[in-house]
Amino acid sequence: DTAVSQTPKYLVTQMGNDKSIKCEQNLGHDTMYWYKQDSKKFLKIMFSYNNKELIINETVPNRFSPKSPDKAHLNLHINSLELGDSAVYFCASSQGSDQETQYFGPGTRLLVL
Amino acid sequence: RKEVEQDPGPFNVPEGATVAFNCTYSNSASQSFFWYRQDCRKEPKLLMSVYSSGNEDGRFTAQLNRASQYISLLIRDSKLSDSATYLCVVPRGSARQLTFGSGTQLTVLP
């Protein structure tokens, strides 16, 4: 029944490691997003894909690389993790129209030690 | 002016009170606006959309003042379950590219 799911829910890792977060939506939406919410609770968009094509790419270090194998999945790979990458990462999806709601996944809590 | 600015609170109100949050935005071209609600350690969820001057849904009323570039959210007869952070959201260009305010924290006290 879960509309937007993410794995893992929690991720604790050492600096310098490479890790991936996966996202899947079963809503039939054609647009997916990655957001980062830092310790001050600011929620900022990182990337957006529409039908597997990158349409939004905010100023994000190139250690972050999104991949969309199909329109129901959007994964985020992070190379050479840094302390400042510790945050909650939310995946979201929406239908194509500009008026459509974005539905968020439960978040992945990343802690870099 | 910041893209989206909210009073961070916290607002602590007794059950049954009426509480209002304001949000100002800088992009005068924005056509649609949203209020999202985020419970502690949960994901944001859409509470209300505002496309014209306002929107009402039960105890919640959102109003838009384009001339002054602010949006407000009014909660009447507040319940304990209304305790959450309320995020003002303004599209930047398109509704796919949302700018979130930092949120206003509400605690409803018994």
PDB file of C-alpha atoms in Angstrom:
ATOM      1  CA  ASP A   1       0.000   0.000   0.000  1.00  0.00           C
ATOM      2  CA  THR A   2       2.986   2.311   0.555  1.00  0.00           C
ATOM      3  CA  ALA A   3       2.882   5.073  -2.047  1.00  0.00           C
ATOM      4  CA  VAL A   4       6.485   6.288  -1.875  1.00  0.00           C
ATOM      5  CA  SER A   5       9.004   4.041  -0.162  1.00  0.00           C
ATOM      6  CA  GLN A   6      12.674   4.519   0.604  1.00  0.00           C
ATOM      7  CA  THR A   7      15.422   2.178   1.747  1.00  0.00           C
ATOM      8  CA  PRO A   8      17.160   2.186   4.048  1.00  0.00           C
ATOM      9  CA  LYS A   9      15.332   4.151   6.742  1.00  0.00           C
ATOM     10  CA  TYR A  10      18.520   4.685   8.708  1.00  0.00           C
ATOM     11  CA  LEU A  11      22.093   4.770   7.489  1.00  0.00           C
ATOM     12  CA  VAL A  12      25.126   5.225   9.734  1.00  0.00           C
ATOM     13  CA  THR A  13      28.463   5.224   7.983  1.00  0.00           C
ATOM     14  CA  GLN A  14      32.025   6.487   8.138  1.00  0.00           C
ATOM     15  CA  MET A  15      33.405   9.508   6.321  1.00  0.00           C
ATOM     16  CA  GLY A  16      34.798   8.647   2.924  1.00  0.00           C
ATOM     17  CA  ASN A  17      32.427   5.743   2.283  1.00  0.00           C
ATOM     18  CA  ASP A  18      30.100   5.477  -0.718  1.00  0.00           C
ATOM     19  CA  LYS A  19      26.428   4.738  -0.107  1.00  0.00           C
ATOM     20  CA  SER A  20      23.150   4.530  -2.013  1.00  0.00           C
ATOM     21  CA  ILE A  21      19.567   5.301  -1.078  1.00  0.00           C
ATOM     22  CA  LYS A  22      16.723   3.797  -3.084  1.00  0.00           C
ATOM     23  CA  CYS A  23      13.263   5.186  -3.764  1.00  0.00           C
ATOM     24  CA  GLU A  24      10.236   3.612  -5.379  1.00  0.00           C
ATOM     25  CA  GLN A  25       6.743   4.981  -6.000  1.00  0.00           C
ATOM     26  CA  ASN A  26       3.667   2.976  -6.963  1.00  0.00           C
ATOM     27  CA  LEU A  27       1.455   5.976  -7.743  1.00  0.00           C
ATOM     28  CA  GLY A  28       2.106   5.938 -11.482  1.00  0.00           C
ATOM     29  CA  HIS A  29       3.648   9.419 -11.250  1.00  0.00           C
ATOM     30  CA  ASP A  30       6.080  10.576 -13.876  1.00  0.00           C
ATOM     31  CA  THR A  31       8.144  12.998 -11.794  1.00  0.00           C
ATOM     32  CA  MET A  32      10.363  12.111  -8.839  1.00  0.00           C
ATOM     33  CA  TYR A  33      12.513  14.233  -6.546  1.00  0.00           C
ATOM     34  CA  TRP A  34      15.242  14.101  -3.954  1.00  0.00           C
ATOM     35  CA  TYR A  35      15.202  16.581  -1.085  1.00  0.00           C
ATOM     36  CA  LYS A  36      17.631  17.143   1.767  1.00  0.00           C
ATOM     37  CA  GLN A  37      16.453  18.294   5.213  1.00  0.00           C
ATOM     38  CA  ASP A  38      19.294  19.466   7.403  1.00  0.00           C
ATOM     39  CA  SER A  39      19.511  19.772  11.173  1.00  0.00           C
ATOM     40  CA  LYS A  40      17.843  23.207  11.040  1.00  0.00           C
ATOM     41  CA  LYS A  41      14.874  21.562   9.291  1.00  0.00           C
ATOM     42  CA  PHE A  42      15.299  23.412   5.998  1.00  0.00           C
ATOM     43  CA  LEU A  43      13.962  21.221   3.209  1.00  0.00           C
ATOM     44  CA  LYS A  44      15.789  21.826  -0.072  1.00  0.00           C
ATOM     45  CA  ILE A  45      15.325  20.227  -3.443  1.00  0.00           C
ATOM     46  CA  MET A  46      18.376  18.488  -4.866  1.00  0.00           C
ATOM     47  CA  PHE A  47      17.225  16.763  -8.054  1.00  0.00           C
ATOM     48  CA  SER A  48      14.124  16.059 -10.073  1.00  0.00           C
ATOM     49  CA  TYR A  49      13.526  13.514 -12.819  1.00  0.00           C
ATOM     50  CA  ASN A  50      10.617  13.483 -15.251  1.00  0.00           C
ATOM     51  CA  ASN A  51      10.144  10.237 -17.168  1.00  0.00           C
ATOM     52  CA  LYS A  52      13.728   9.223 -16.371  1.00  0.00           C
ATOM     53  CA  GLU A  53      15.134  12.570 -17.556  1.00  0.00           C
ATOM     54  CA  LEU A  54      16.895  14.983 -15.208  1.00  0.00           C
ATOM     55  CA  ILE A  55      14.931  18.255 -15.129  1.00  0.00           C
ATOM     56  CA  ILE A  56      16.129  19.929 -11.930  1.00  0.00           C
ATOM     57  CA  ASN A  57      19.683  19.847 -10.687  1.00  0.00           C
ATOM     58  CA  GLU A  58      20.283  22.305  -7.880  1.00  0.00           C
ATOM     59  CA  THR A  59      23.721  23.294  -6.709  1.00  0.00           C
ATOM     60  CA  VAL A  60      24.702  19.964  -5.248  1.00  0.00           C
ATOM     61  CA  PRO A  61      28.275  18.563  -5.040  1.00  0.00           C
ATOM     62  CA  ASN A  62      28.959  16.142  -7.868  1.00  0.00           C
ATOM     63  CA  ARG A  63      29.588  13.463  -5.232  1.00  0.00           C
ATOM     64  CA  PHE A  64      25.793  13.110  -5.366  1.00  0.00           C
ATOM     65  CA  SER A  65      24.567  11.254  -8.424  1.00  0.00           C
ATOM     66  CA  PRO A  66      20.917  10.396  -9.000  1.00  0.00           C
ATOM     67  CA  LYS A  67      19.876   7.532 -11.258  1.00  0.00           C
ATOM     68  CA  SER A  68      16.433   6.737 -12.563  1.00  0.00           C
ATOM     69  CA  PRO A  69      16.266   3.229 -14.069  1.00  0.00           C
ATOM     70  CA  ASP A  70      12.548   3.711 -14.800  1.00  0.00           C
ATOM     71  CA  LYS A  71       9.912   6.257 -13.904  1.00  0.00           C
ATOM     72  CA  ALA A  72       8.928   4.418 -10.728  1.00  0.00           C
ATOM     73  CA  HIS A  73      12.431   4.440  -9.265  1.00  0.00           C
ATOM     74  CA  LEU A  74      14.911   7.160  -8.384  1.00  0.00           C
ATOM     75  CA  ASN A  75      18.082   6.238  -6.540  1.00  0.00           C
ATOM     76  CA  LEU A  76      20.685   8.508  -4.989  1.00  0.00           C
ATOM     77  CA  HIS A  77      24.317   7.512  -4.831  1.00  0.00           C
ATOM     78  CA  ILE A  78      26.707   9.486  -2.651  1.00  0.00           C
ATOM     79  CA  ASN A  79      30.473   9.150  -3.039  1.00  0.00           C
ATOM     80  CA  SER A  80      33.111  10.039  -0.462  1.00  0.00           C
ATOM     81  CA  LEU A  81      30.645  10.881   2.287  1.00  0.00           C
ATOM     82  CA  GLU A  82      31.393  13.941   4.426  1.00  0.00           C
ATOM     83  CA  LEU A  83      30.206  14.942   7.885  1.00  0.00           C
ATOM     84  CA  GLY A  84      28.058  17.696   6.360  1.00  0.00           C
ATOM     85  CA  ASP A  85      26.095  15.122   4.380  1.00  0.00           C
ATOM     86  CA  SER A  86      24.387  14.041   7.606  1.00  0.00           C
ATOM     87  CA  ALA A  87      20.723  14.892   7.128  1.00  0.00           C
ATOM     88  CA  VAL A  88      17.355  13.360   6.332  1.00  0.00           C
ATOM     89  CA  TYR A  89      16.920  12.653   2.630  1.00  0.00           C
ATOM     90  CA  PHE A  90      13.362  12.585   1.324  1.00  0.00           C
ATOM     91  CA  CYS A  91      12.210  11.187  -1.967  1.00  0.00           C
ATOM     92  CA  ALA A  92       8.969  12.542  -3.442  1.00  0.00           C
ATOM     93  CA  SER A  93       6.855  12.077  -6.539  1.00  0.00           C
ATOM     94  CA  SER A  94       4.147  13.951  -8.411  1.00  0.00           C
ATOM     95  CA  GLN A  95       2.116  13.682 -11.574  1.00  0.00           C
ATOM     96  CA  GLY A  96       3.075  15.745 -14.578  1.00  0.00           C
ATOM     97  CA  SER A  97       0.768  18.729 -14.189  1.00  0.00           C
ATOM     98  CA  ASP A  98       2.095  21.809 -12.455  1.00  0.00           C
ATOM     99  CA  GLN A  99      -0.791  21.786 -10.006  1.00  0.00           C
ATOM    100  CA  GLU A 100      -0.179  18.324  -8.654  1.00  0.00           C
ATOM    101  CA  THR A 101       0.722  17.529  -5.070  1.00  0.00           C
ATOM    102  CA  GLN A 102       4.111  16.114  -4.214  1.00  0.00           C
ATOM    103  CA  TYR A 103       3.975  12.945  -2.121  1.00  0.00           C
ATOM    104  CA  PHE A 104       6.938  12.294   0.119  1.00  0.00           C
ATOM    105  CA  GLY A 105       8.558   9.070   1.220  1.00  0.00           C
ATOM    106  CA  PRO A 106       9.288   8.421   4.924  1.00  0.00           C
ATOM    107  CA  GLY A 107      12.853   9.708   4.680  1.00  0.00           C
ATOM    108  CA  THR A 108      16.299   8.184   5.083  1.00  0.00           C
ATOM    109  CA  ARG A 109      18.209   9.386   8.129  1.00  0.00           C
ATOM    110  CA  LEU A 110      21.888   9.509   7.198  1.00  0.00           C
ATOM    111  CA  LEU A 111      24.541   9.966   9.853  1.00  0.00           C
ATOM    112  CA  VAL A 112      28.151  10.285   8.771  1.00  0.00           C
ATOM    113  CA  LEU A 113      30.703   9.711  11.532  1.00  0.00           C
TER     114      LEU A 113
ATOM    115  CA  ARG B   1      13.519  39.401   1.085  1.00  0.00           C
ATOM    116  CA  LYS B   2      14.028  35.643   1.424  1.00  0.00           C
ATOM    117  CA  GLU B   3      12.263  33.415  -1.105  1.00  0.00           C
ATOM    118  CA  VAL B   4       9.937  32.123   1.594  1.00  0.00           C
ATOM    119  CA  GLU B   5       9.941  33.391   5.151  1.00  0.00           C
ATOM    120  CA  GLN B   6       7.965  32.101   8.119  1.00  0.00           C
ATOM    121  CA  ASP B   7       7.845  32.882  11.799  1.00  0.00           C
ATOM    122  CA  PRO B   8       9.548  29.802  13.297  1.00  0.00           C
ATOM    123  CA  GLY B   9       7.566  29.956  16.542  1.00  0.00           C
ATOM    124  CA  PRO B  10       7.185  27.905  18.580  1.00  0.00           C
ATOM    125  CA  PHE B  11       3.505  28.597  19.060  1.00  0.00           C
ATOM    126  CA  ASN B  12       2.149  26.956  22.211  1.00  0.00           C
ATOM    127  CA  VAL B  13      -1.625  27.235  22.402  1.00  0.00           C
ATOM    128  CA  PRO B  14      -4.341  25.595  24.518  1.00  0.00           C
ATOM    129  CA  GLU B  15      -6.818  23.179  22.975  1.00  0.00           C
ATOM    130  CA  GLY B  16      -9.687  25.006  21.367  1.00  0.00           C
ATOM    131  CA  ALA B  17      -7.669  28.131  20.583  1.00  0.00           C
ATOM    132  CA  THR B  18      -7.471  29.800  17.201  1.00  0.00           C
ATOM    133  CA  VAL B  19      -3.972  30.262  15.849  1.00  0.00           C
ATOM    134  CA  ALA B  20      -2.678  31.921  12.696  1.00  0.00           C
ATOM    135  CA  PHE B  21       0.637  31.626  10.887  1.00  0.00           C
ATOM    136  CA  ASN B  22       1.952  34.009   8.283  1.00  0.00           C
ATOM    137  CA  CYS B  23       4.340  33.441   5.440  1.00  0.00           C
ATOM    138  CA  THR B  24       5.879  35.978   3.048  1.00  0.00           C
ATOM    139  CA  TYR B  25       7.332  35.195  -0.358  1.00  0.00           C
ATOM    140  CA  SER B  26       9.502  37.110  -2.794  1.00  0.00           C
ATOM    141  CA  ASN B  27       8.504  35.762  -6.223  1.00  0.00           C
ATOM    142  CA  SER B  28       5.572  37.929  -7.315  1.00  0.00           C
ATOM    143  CA  ALA B  29       5.011  35.661 -10.333  1.00  0.00           C
ATOM    144  CA  SER B  30       4.056  32.647  -8.172  1.00  0.00           C
ATOM    145  CA  GLN B  31       0.528  31.487  -8.938  1.00  0.00           C
ATOM    146  CA  SER B  32      -0.019  28.590  -6.563  1.00  0.00           C
ATOM    147  CA  PHE B  33       0.933  28.103  -2.960  1.00  0.00           C
ATOM    148  CA  PHE B  34       0.833  25.248  -0.503  1.00  0.00           C
ATOM    149  CA  TRP B  35       0.803  24.528   3.191  1.00  0.00           C
ATOM    150  CA  TYR B  36       2.407  21.246   4.159  1.00  0.00           C
ATOM    151  CA  ARG B  37       2.363  19.689   7.601  1.00  0.00           C
ATOM    152  CA  GLN B  38       5.309  17.761   9.027  1.00  0.00           C
ATOM    153  CA  ASP B  39       4.970  15.712  12.185  1.00  0.00           C
ATOM    154  CA  CYS B  40       8.051  15.047  14.291  1.00  0.00           C
ATOM    155  CA  ARG B  41      10.401  12.625  12.483  1.00  0.00           C
ATOM    156  CA  LYS B  42       7.916  12.129   9.645  1.00  0.00           C
ATOM    157  CA  GLU B  43       7.629  13.228   6.060  1.00  0.00           C
ATOM    158  CA  PRO B  44       5.871  16.432   4.947  1.00  0.00           C
ATOM    159  CA  LYS B  45       2.274  15.979   3.805  1.00  0.00           C
ATOM    160  CA  LEU B  46       0.110  18.397   1.871  1.00  0.00           C
ATOM    161  CA  LEU B  47      -2.398  20.188   4.082  1.00  0.00           C
ATOM    162  CA  MET B  48      -3.864  22.748   1.675  1.00  0.00           C
ATOM    163  CA  SER B  49      -3.338  24.262  -1.746  1.00  0.00           C
ATOM    164  CA  VAL B  50      -4.074  27.931  -2.419  1.00  0.00           C
ATOM    165  CA  TYR B  51      -4.648  28.987  -6.019  1.00  0.00           C
ATOM    166  CA  SER B  52      -6.770  32.111  -5.760  1.00  0.00           C
ATOM    167  CA  SER B  53      -7.541  34.335  -2.792  1.00  0.00           C
ATOM    168  CA  GLY B  54      -7.992  31.536  -0.327  1.00  0.00           C
ATOM    169  CA  ASN B  55      -9.165  28.072   0.558  1.00  0.00           C
ATOM    170  CA  GLU B  56     -11.096  26.595   3.464  1.00  0.00           C
ATOM    171  CA  ASP B  57     -11.155  22.997   4.643  1.00  0.00           C
ATOM    172  CA  GLY B  58     -12.974  22.387   7.893  1.00  0.00           C
ATOM    173  CA  ARG B  59     -11.080  24.097  10.705  1.00  0.00           C
ATOM    174  CA  PHE B  60      -8.303  25.231   8.377  1.00  0.00           C
ATOM    175  CA  THR B  61      -8.389  28.400   6.277  1.00  0.00           C
ATOM    176  CA  ALA B  62      -5.598  29.562   4.013  1.00  0.00           C
ATOM    177  CA  GLN B  63      -5.611  33.093   2.640  1.00  0.00           C
ATOM    178  CA  LEU B  64      -3.505  34.710  -0.017  1.00  0.00           C
ATOM    179  CA  ASN B  65      -2.690  38.397  -0.316  1.00  0.00           C
ATOM    180  CA  ARG B  66      -0.896  38.865  -3.634  1.00  0.00           C
ATOM    181  CA  ALA B  67      -0.406  42.604  -3.226  1.00  0.00           C
ATOM    182  CA  SER B  68       1.516  42.138   0.007  1.00  0.00           C
ATOM    183  CA  GLN B  69       2.931  38.748  -1.045  1.00  0.00           C
ATOM    184  CA  TYR B  70       1.891  36.824   2.003  1.00  0.00           C
ATOM    185  CA  ILE B  71      -0.074  33.689   2.746  1.00  0.00           C
ATOM    186  CA  SER B  72      -1.665  32.877   6.050  1.00  0.00           C
ATOM    187  CA  LEU B  73      -2.959  29.688   7.653  1.00  0.00           C
ATOM    188  CA  LEU B  74      -5.663  29.898  10.293  1.00  0.00           C
ATOM    189  CA  ILE B  75      -6.504  26.938  12.504  1.00  0.00           C
ATOM    190  CA  ARG B  76      -9.728  27.179  14.493  1.00  0.00           C
ATOM    191  CA  ASP B  77     -10.666  25.057  17.509  1.00  0.00           C
ATOM    192  CA  SER B  78      -7.186  23.559  17.626  1.00  0.00           C
ATOM    193  CA  LYS B  79      -6.786  19.906  18.643  1.00  0.00           C
ATOM    194  CA  LEU B  80      -3.870  18.107  20.291  1.00  0.00           C
ATOM    195  CA  SER B  81      -3.373  16.297  16.980  1.00  0.00           C
ATOM    196  CA  ASP B  82      -2.690  19.611  15.223  1.00  0.00           C
ATOM    197  CA  SER B  83       0.715  19.744  16.949  1.00  0.00           C
ATOM    198  CA  ALA B  84       3.241  19.698  14.107  1.00  0.00           C
ATOM    199  CA  THR B  85       5.458  21.939  12.016  1.00  0.00           C
ATOM    200  CA  TYR B  86       3.621  23.818   9.274  1.00  0.00           C
ATOM    201  CA  LEU B  87       5.601  24.493   6.134  1.00  0.00           C
ATOM    202  CA  CYS B  88       4.768  27.299   3.732  1.00  0.00           C
ATOM    203  CA  VAL B  89       5.645  26.247   0.189  1.00  0.00           C
ATOM    204  CA  VAL B  90       5.975  28.413  -2.903  1.00  0.00           C
ATOM    205  CA  PRO B  91       6.795  27.159  -6.384  1.00  0.00           C
ATOM    206  CA  ARG B  92       9.845  28.663  -8.028  1.00  0.00           C
ATOM    207  CA  GLY B  93       8.872  28.763 -11.677  1.00  0.00           C
ATOM    208  CA  SER B  94       6.838  25.567 -11.706  1.00  0.00           C
ATOM    209  CA  ALA B  95       5.050  23.523  -9.077  1.00  0.00           C
ATOM    210  CA  ARG B  96       7.721  20.913  -9.535  1.00  0.00           C
ATOM    211  CA  GLN B  97      10.365  23.208  -8.112  1.00  0.00           C
ATOM    212  CA  LEU B  98       9.124  24.008  -4.644  1.00  0.00           C
ATOM    213  CA  THR B  99      10.764  26.331  -2.152  1.00  0.00           C
ATOM    214  CA  PHE B 100       9.954  25.379   1.410  1.00  0.00           C
ATOM    215  CA  GLY B 101       9.879  27.810   4.300  1.00  0.00           C
ATOM    216  CA  SER B 102      11.699  26.810   7.451  1.00  0.00           C
ATOM    217  CA  GLY B 103       8.414  25.922   9.127  1.00  0.00           C
ATOM    218  CA  THR B 104       6.376  27.143  12.071  1.00  0.00           C
ATOM    219  CA  GLN B 105       6.218  24.810  15.025  1.00  0.00           C
ATOM    220  CA  LEU B 106       2.838  24.448  16.743  1.00  0.00           C
ATOM    221  CA  THR B 107       2.200  22.681  20.032  1.00  0.00           C
ATOM    222  CA  VAL B 108      -1.385  22.392  21.209  1.00  0.00           C
ATOM    223  CA  LEU B 109      -1.526  21.916  24.973  1.00  0.00           C
ATOM    224  CA  PRO B 110      -4.229  20.047  26.895  1.00  0.00           C
TER     225      PRO B 110
END
